[in-house]
Tab-separated table of N, CA and C in Angstrom:
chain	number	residue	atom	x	y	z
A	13	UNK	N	21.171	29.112	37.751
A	13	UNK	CA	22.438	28.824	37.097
A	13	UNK	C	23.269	27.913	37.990
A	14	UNK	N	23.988	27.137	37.691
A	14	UNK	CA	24.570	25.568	37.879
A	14	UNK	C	25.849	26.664	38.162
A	15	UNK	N	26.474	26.414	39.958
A	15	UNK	CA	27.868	26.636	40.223
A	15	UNK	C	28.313	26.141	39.529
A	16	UNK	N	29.973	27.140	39.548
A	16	UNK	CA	30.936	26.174	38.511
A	16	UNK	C	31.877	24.954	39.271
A	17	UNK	N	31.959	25.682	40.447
A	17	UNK	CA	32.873	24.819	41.094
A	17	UNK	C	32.175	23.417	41.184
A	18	UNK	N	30.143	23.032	41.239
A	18	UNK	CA	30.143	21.827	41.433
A	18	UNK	C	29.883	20.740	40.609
A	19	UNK	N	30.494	21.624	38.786
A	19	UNK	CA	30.873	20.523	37.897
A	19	UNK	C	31.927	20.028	38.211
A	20	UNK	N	32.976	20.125	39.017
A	20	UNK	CA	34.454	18.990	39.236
A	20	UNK	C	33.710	17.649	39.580
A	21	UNK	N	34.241	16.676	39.510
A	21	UNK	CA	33.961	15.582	39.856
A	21	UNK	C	34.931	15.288	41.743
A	22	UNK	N	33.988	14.809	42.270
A	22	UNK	CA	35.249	14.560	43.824
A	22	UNK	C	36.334	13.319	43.281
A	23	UNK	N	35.924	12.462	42.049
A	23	UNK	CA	36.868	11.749	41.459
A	23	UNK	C	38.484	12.735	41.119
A	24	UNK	N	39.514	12.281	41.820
A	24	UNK	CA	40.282	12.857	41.591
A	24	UNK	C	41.324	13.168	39.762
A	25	UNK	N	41.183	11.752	39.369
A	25	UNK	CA	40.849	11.514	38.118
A	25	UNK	C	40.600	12.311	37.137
A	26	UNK	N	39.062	11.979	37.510
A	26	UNK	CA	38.153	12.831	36.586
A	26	UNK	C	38.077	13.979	36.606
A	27	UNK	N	38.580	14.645	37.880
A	27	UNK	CA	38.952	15.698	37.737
A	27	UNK	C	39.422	16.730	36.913
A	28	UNK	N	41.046	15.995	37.010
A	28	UNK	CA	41.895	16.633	36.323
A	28	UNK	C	41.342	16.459	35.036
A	29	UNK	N	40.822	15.063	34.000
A	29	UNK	CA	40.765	15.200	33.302
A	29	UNK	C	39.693	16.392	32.496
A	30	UNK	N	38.770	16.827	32.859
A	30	UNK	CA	37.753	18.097	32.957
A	30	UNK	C	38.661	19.211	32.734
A	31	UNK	N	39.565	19.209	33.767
A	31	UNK	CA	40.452	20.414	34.092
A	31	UNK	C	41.097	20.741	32.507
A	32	UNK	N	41.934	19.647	32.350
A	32	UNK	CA	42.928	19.870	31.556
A	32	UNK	C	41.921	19.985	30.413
A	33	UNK	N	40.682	19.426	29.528
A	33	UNK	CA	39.797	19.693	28.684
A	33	UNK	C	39.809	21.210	28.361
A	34	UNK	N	39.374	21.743	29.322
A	34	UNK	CA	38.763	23.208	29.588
A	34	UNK	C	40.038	23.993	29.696
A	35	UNK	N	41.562	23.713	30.687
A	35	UNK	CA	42.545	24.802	29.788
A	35	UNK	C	42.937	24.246	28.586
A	36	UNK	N	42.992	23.025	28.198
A	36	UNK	CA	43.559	23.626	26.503
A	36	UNK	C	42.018	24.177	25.634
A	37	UNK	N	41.223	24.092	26.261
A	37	UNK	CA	40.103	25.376	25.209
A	37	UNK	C	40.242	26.679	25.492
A	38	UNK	N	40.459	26.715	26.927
A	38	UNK	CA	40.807	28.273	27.665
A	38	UNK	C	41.787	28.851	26.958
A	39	UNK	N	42.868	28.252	26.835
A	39	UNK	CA	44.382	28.748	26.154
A	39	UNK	C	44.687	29.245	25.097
A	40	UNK	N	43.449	28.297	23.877
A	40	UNK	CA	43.655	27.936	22.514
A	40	UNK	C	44.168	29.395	22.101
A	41	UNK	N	44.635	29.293	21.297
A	41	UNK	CA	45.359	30.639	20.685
A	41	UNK	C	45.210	31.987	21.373
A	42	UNK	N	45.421	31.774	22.596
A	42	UNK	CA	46.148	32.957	23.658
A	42	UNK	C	47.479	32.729	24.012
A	43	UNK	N	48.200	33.572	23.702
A	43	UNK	CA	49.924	33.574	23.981
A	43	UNK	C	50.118	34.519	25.040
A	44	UNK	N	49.521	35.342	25.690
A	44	UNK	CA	49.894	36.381	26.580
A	44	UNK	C	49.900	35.585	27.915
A	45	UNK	N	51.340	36.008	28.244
A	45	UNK	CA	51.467	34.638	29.446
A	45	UNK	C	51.075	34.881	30.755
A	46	UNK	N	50.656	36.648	30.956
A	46	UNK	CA	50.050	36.794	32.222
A	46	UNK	C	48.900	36.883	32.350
A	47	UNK	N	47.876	37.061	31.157
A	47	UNK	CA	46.541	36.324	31.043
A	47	UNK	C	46.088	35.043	31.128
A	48	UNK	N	47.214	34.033	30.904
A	48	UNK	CA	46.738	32.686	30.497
A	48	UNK	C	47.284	32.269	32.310
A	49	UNK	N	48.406	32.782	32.974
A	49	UNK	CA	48.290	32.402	34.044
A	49	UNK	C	47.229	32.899	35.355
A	50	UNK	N	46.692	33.908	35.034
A	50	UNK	CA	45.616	34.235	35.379
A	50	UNK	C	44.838	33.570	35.824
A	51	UNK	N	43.879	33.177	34.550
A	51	UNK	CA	42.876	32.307	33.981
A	51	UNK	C	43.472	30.725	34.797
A	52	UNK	N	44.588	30.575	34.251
A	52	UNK	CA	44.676	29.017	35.035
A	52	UNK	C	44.929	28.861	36.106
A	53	UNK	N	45.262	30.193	37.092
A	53	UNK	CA	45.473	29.860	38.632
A	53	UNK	C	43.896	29.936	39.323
A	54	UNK	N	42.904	30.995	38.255
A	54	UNK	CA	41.240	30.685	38.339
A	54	UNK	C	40.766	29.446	38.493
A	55	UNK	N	41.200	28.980	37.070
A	55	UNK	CA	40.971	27.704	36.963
A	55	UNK	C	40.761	26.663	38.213
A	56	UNK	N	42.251	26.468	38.188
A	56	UNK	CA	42.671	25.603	39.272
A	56	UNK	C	42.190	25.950	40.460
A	57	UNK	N	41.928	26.915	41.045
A	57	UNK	CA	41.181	27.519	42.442
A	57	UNK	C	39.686	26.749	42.161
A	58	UNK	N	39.212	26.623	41.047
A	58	UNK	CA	37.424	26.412	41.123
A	58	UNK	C	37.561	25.100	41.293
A	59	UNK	N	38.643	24.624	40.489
A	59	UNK	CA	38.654	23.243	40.282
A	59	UNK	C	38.852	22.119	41.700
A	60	UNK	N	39.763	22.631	42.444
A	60	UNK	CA	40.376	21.932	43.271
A	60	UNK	C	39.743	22.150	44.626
A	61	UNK	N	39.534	21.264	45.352
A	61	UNK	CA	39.046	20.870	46.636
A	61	UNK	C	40.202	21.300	47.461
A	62	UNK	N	39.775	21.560	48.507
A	62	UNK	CA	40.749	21.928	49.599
A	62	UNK	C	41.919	22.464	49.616
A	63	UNK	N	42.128	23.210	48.902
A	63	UNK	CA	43.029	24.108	48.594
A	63	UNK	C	42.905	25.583	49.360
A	64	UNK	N	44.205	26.731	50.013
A	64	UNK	CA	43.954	27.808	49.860
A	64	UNK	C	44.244	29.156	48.923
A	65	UNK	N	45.179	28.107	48.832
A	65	UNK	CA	46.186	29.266	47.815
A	65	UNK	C	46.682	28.268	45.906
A	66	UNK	N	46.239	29.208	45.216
A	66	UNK	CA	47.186	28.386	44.003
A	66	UNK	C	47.814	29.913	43.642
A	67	UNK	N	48.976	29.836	42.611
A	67	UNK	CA	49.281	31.039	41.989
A	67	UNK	C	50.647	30.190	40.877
A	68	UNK	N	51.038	31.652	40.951
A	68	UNK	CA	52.828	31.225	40.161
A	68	UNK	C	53.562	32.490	40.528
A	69	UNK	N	55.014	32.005	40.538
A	69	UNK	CA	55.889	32.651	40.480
A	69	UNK	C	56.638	32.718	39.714
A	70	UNK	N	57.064	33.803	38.552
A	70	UNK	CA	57.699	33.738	37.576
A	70	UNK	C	59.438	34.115	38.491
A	71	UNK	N	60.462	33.362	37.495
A	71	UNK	CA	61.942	33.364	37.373
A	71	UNK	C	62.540	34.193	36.630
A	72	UNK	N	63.129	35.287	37.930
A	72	UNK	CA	64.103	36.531	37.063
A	72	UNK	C	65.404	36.796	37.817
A	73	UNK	N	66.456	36.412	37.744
A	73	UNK	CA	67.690	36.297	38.184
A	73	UNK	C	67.504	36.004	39.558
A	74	UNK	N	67.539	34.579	39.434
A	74	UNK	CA	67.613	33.752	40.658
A	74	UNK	C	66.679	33.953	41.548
A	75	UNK	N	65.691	34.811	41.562
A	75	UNK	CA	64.670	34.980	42.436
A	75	UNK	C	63.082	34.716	41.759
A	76	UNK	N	62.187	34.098	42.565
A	76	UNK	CA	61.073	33.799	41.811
A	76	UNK	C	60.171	35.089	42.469
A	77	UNK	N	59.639	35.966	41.722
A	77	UNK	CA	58.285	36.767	41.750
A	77	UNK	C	57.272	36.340	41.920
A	78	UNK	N	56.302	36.994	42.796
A	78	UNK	CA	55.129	36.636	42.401
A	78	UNK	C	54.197	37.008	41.269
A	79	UNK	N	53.431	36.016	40.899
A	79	UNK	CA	52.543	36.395	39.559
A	79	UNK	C	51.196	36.190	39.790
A	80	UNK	N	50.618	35.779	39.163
A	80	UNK	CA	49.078	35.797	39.199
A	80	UNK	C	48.873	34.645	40.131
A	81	UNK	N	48.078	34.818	41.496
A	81	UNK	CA	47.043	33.631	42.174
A	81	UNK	C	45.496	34.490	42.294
A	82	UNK	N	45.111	33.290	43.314
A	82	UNK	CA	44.391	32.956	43.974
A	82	UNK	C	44.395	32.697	45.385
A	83	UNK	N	43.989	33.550	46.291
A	83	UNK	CA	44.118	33.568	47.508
A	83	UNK	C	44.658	34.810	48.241
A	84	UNK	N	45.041	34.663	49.778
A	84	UNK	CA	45.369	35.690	50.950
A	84	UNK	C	46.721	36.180	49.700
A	85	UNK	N	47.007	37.565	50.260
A	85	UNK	CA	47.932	37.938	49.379
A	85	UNK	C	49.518	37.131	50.026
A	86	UNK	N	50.556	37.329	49.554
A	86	UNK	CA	51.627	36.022	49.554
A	86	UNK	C	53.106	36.605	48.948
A	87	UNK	N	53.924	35.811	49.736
A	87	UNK	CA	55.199	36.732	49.915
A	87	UNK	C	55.332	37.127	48.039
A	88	UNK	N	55.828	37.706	48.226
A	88	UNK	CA	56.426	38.158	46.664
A	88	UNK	C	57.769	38.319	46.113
A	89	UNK	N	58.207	37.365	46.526
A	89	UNK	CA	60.079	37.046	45.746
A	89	UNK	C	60.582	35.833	47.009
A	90	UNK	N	60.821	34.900	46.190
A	90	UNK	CA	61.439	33.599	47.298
A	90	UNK	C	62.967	33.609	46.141
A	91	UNK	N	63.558	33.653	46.768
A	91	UNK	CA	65.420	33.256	46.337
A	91	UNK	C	65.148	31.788	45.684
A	92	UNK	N	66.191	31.638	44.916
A	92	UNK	CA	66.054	30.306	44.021
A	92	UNK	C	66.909	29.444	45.543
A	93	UNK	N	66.431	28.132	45.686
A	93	UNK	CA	67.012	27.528	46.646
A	93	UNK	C	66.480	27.377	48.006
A	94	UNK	N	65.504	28.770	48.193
A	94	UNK	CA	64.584	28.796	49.435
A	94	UNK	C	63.210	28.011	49.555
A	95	UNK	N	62.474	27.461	50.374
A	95	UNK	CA	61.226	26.846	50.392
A	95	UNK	C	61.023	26.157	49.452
A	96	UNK	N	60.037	25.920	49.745
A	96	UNK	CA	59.195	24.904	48.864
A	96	UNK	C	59.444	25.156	47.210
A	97	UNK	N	59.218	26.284	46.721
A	97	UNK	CA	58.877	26.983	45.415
A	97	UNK	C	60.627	26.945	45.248
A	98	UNK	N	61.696	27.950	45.508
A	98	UNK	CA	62.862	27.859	45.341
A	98	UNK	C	63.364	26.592	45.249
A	99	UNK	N	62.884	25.540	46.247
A	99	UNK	CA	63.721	24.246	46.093
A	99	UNK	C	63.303	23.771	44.684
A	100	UNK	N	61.889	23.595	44.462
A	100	UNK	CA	61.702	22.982	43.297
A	100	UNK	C	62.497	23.789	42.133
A	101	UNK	N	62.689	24.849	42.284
A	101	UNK	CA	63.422	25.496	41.186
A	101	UNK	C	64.946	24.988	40.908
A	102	UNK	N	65.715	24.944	41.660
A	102	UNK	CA	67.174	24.626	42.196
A	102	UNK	C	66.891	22.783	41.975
A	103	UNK	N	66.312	22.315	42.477
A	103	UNK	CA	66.229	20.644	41.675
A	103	UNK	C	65.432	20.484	40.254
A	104	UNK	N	65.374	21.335	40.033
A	104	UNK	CA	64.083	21.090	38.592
A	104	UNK	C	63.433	20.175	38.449
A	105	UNK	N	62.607	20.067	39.500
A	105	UNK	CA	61.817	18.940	39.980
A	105	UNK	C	60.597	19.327	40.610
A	106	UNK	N	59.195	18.580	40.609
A	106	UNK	CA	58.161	19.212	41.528
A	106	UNK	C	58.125	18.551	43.172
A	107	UNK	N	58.629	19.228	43.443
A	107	UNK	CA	57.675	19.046	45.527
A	107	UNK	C	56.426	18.681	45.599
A	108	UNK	N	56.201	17.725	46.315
A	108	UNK	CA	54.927	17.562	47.267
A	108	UNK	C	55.252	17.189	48.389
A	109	UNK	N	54.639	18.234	49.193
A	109	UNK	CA	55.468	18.080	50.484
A	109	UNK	C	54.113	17.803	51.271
A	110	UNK	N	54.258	16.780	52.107
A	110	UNK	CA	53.150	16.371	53.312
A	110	UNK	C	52.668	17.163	54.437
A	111	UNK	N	53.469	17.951	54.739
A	111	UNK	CA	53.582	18.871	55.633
A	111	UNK	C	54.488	19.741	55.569
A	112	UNK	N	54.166	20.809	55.672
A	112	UNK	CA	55.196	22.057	55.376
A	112	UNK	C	56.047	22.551	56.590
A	113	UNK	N	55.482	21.946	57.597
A	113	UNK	CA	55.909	22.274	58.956
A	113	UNK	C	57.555	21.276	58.972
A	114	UNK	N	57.467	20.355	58.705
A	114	UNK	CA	58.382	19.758	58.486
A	114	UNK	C	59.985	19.942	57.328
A	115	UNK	N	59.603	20.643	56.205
A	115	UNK	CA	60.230	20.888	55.587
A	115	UNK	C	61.282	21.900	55.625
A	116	UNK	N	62.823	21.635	55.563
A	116	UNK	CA	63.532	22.780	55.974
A	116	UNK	C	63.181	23.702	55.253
A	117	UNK	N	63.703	25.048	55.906
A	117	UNK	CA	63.581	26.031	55.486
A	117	UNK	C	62.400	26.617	54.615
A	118	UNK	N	61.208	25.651	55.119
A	118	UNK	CA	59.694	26.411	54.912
A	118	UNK	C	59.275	27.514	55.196
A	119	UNK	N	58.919	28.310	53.908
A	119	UNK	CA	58.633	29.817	53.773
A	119	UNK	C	57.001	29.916	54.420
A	120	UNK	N	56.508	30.622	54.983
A	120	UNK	CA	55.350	30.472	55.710
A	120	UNK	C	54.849	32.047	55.424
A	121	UNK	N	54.105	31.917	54.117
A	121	UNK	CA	53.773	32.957	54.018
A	121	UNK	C	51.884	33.035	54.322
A	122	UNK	N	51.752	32.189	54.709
A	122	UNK	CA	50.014	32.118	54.917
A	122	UNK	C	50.131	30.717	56.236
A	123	UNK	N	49.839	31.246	57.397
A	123	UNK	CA	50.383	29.911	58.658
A	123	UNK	C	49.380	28.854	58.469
A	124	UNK	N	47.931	28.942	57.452
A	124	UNK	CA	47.137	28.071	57.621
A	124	UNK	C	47.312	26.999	56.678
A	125	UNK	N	48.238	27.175	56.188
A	125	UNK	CA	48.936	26.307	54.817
A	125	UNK	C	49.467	24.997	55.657
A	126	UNK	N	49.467	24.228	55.603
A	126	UNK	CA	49.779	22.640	55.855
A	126	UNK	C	50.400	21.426	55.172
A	127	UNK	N	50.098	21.699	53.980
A	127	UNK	CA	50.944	20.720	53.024
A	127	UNK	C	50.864	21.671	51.249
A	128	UNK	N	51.724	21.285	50.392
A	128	UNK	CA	51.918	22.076	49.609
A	128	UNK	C	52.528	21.156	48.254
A	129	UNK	N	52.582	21.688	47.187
A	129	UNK	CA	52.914	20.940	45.777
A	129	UNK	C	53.374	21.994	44.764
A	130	UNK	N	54.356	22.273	44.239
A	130	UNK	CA	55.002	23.178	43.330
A	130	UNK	C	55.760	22.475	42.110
A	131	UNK	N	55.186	22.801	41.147
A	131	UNK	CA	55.905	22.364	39.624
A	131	UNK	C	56.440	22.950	39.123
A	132	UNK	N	57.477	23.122	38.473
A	132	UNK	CA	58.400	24.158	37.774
A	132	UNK	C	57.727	23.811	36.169
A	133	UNK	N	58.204	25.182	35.749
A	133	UNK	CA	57.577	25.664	34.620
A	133	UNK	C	58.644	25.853	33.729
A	134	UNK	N	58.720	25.502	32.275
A	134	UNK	CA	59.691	25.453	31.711
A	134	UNK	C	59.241	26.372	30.275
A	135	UNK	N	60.448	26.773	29.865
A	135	UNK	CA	59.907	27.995	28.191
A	135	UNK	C	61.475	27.304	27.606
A	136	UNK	N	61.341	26.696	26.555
A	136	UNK	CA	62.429	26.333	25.546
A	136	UNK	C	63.600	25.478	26.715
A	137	UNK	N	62.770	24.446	27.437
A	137	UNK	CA	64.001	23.517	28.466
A	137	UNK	C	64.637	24.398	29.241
A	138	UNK	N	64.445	26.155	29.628
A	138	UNK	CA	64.629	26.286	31.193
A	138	UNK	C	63.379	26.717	31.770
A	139	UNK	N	63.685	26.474	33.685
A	139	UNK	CA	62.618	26.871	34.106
A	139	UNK	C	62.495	28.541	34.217
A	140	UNK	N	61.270	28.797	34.199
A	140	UNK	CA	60.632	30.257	33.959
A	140	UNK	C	59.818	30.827	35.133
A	141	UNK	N	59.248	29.435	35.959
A	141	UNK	CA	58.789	29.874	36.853
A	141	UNK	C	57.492	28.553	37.577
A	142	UNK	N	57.158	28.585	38.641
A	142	UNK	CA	56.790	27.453	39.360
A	142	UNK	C	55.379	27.775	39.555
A	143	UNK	N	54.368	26.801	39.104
A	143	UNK	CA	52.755	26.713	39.561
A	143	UNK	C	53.328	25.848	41.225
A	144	UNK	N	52.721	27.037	42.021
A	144	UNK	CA	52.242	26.912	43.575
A	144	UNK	C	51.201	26.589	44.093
A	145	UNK	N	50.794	25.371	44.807
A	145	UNK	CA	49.691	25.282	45.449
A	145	UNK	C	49.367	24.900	46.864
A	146	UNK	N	48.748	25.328	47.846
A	146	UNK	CA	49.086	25.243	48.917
A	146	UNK	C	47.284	24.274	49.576
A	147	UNK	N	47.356	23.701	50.564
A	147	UNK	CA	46.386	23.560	50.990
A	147	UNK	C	46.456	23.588	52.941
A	148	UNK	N	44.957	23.678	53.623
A	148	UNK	CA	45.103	24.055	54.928
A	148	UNK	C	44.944	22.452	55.276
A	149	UNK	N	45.090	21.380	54.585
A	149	UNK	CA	44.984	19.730	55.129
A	149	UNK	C	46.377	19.052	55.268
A	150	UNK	N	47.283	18.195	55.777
A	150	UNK	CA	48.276	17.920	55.826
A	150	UNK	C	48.024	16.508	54.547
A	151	UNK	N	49.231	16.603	54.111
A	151	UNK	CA	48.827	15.194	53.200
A	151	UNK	C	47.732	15.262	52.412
A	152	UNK	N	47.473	16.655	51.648
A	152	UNK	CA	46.520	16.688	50.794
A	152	UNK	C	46.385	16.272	49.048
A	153	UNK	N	47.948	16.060	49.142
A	153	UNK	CA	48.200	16.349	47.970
A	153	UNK	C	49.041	15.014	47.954
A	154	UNK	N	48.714	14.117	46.556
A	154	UNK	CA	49.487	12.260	46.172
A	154	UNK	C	49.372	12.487	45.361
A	155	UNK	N	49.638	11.103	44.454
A	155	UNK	CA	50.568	11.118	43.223
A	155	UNK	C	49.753	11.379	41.872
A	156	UNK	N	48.180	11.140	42.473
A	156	UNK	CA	47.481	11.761	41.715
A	156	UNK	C	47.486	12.977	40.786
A	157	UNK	N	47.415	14.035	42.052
A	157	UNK	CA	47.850	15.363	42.260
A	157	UNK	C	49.173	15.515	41.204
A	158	UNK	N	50.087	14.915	41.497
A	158	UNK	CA	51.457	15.443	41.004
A	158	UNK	C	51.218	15.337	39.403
A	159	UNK	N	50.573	13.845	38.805
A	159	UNK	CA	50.235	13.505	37.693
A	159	UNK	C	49.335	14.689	36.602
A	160	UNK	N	48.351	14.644	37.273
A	160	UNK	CA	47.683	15.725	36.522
A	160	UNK	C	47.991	17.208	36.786
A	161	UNK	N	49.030	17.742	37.832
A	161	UNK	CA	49.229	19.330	37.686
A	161	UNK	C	50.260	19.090	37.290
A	162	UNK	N	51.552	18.293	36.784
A	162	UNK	CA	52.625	18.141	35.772
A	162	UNK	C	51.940	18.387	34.419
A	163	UNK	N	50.495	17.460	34.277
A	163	UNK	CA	50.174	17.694	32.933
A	163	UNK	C	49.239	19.186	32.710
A	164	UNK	N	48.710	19.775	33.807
A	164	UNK	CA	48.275	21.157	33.622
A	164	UNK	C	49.531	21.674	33.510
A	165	UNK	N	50.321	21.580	33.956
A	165	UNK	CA	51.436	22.594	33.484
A	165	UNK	C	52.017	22.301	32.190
A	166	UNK	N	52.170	21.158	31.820
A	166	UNK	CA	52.159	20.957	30.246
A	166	UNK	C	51.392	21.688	29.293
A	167	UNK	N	50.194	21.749	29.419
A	167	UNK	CA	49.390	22.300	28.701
A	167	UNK	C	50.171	23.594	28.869
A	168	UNK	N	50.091	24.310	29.786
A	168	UNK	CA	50.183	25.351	29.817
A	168	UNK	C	51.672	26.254	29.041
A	169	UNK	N	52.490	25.586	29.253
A	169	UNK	CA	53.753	25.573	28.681
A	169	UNK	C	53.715	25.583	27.256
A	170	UNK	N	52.273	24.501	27.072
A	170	UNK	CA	52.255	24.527	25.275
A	170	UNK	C	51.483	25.963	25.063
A	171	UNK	N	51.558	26.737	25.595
A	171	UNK	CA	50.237	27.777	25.072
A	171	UNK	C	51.718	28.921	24.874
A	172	UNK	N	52.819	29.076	25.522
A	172	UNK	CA	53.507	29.627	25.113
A	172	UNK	C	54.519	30.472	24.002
């Protein structure tokens, strides 16, 4: 039997595009939102190269929870405004940060983490909660990256 992880393509590209194929079939008429984030922080773990950590943190009065990943286990509530994940929340905007070492007030919940990328997640135009991904390479993550996990999180948003 054919690993799954070595259908990705190392095309970064082609990647995503595979990716995103396979969650909107994964999704198709599943609405349960802690199954489907599940499945897509799976996803994204098989999918992605050099990565250690993916997950999400869902948004419940100003503090983000942790929800379903992939990886070492990981703090579980960042304040809206804190790190990486909080900032993107508080700008409603996604981070890609080159190095995490650099970034104020970087939450260091796994020290082998090095550079990092967080998208906020939106349900009816507010955010709900942020897809996290961390990797142990500095500068792992370009605009590539940002392009196609904006549009995995699209998808995902549509399954809502």
């Amino acid at each position: 039997m054919q690993e799954l992880d070595s259908i990705y393509p190392n095309d970064k590209k082609e990647c995503y595009q595979l990716l995103h194929a396979q969650m909107i079939a994964l999704l198709e008429n599943e609405f349960y939102l802690i199954s489907n984030l599940s499945n897509v922080s799976s996803l994204l773990n098989l999918a992605l190269k050099d990565i250690n950590w993916v997950g999400f943190y869902l948004l419940e009065e100003n503090v983000l929870h942790l929800g379903p990943f992939q990886g070492k286990p990981a703090c579980t509530h960042i304040p809206v405004g804190r790190g990486v994940c909080g900032t993107a929340v508080s700008e409603g905007r996604t981070q890609l940060v080159a190095d995490v070492h650099a970034f104020p007030g970087h939450i260091a919940c796994d020290c082998a983490s090095n550079s990092e990328i967080v998208i906020p997640i939106r349900k009816d135009g507010r955010i709900i909660g942020v897809l996290d991904i961390d990797s142990p390479s500095i500068g792992r993550f370009d605009a590539t990256d940002r392009e196609g996990l904006e549009e995995a999180v699209r998808i995902l948003e549509a399954s809502f």
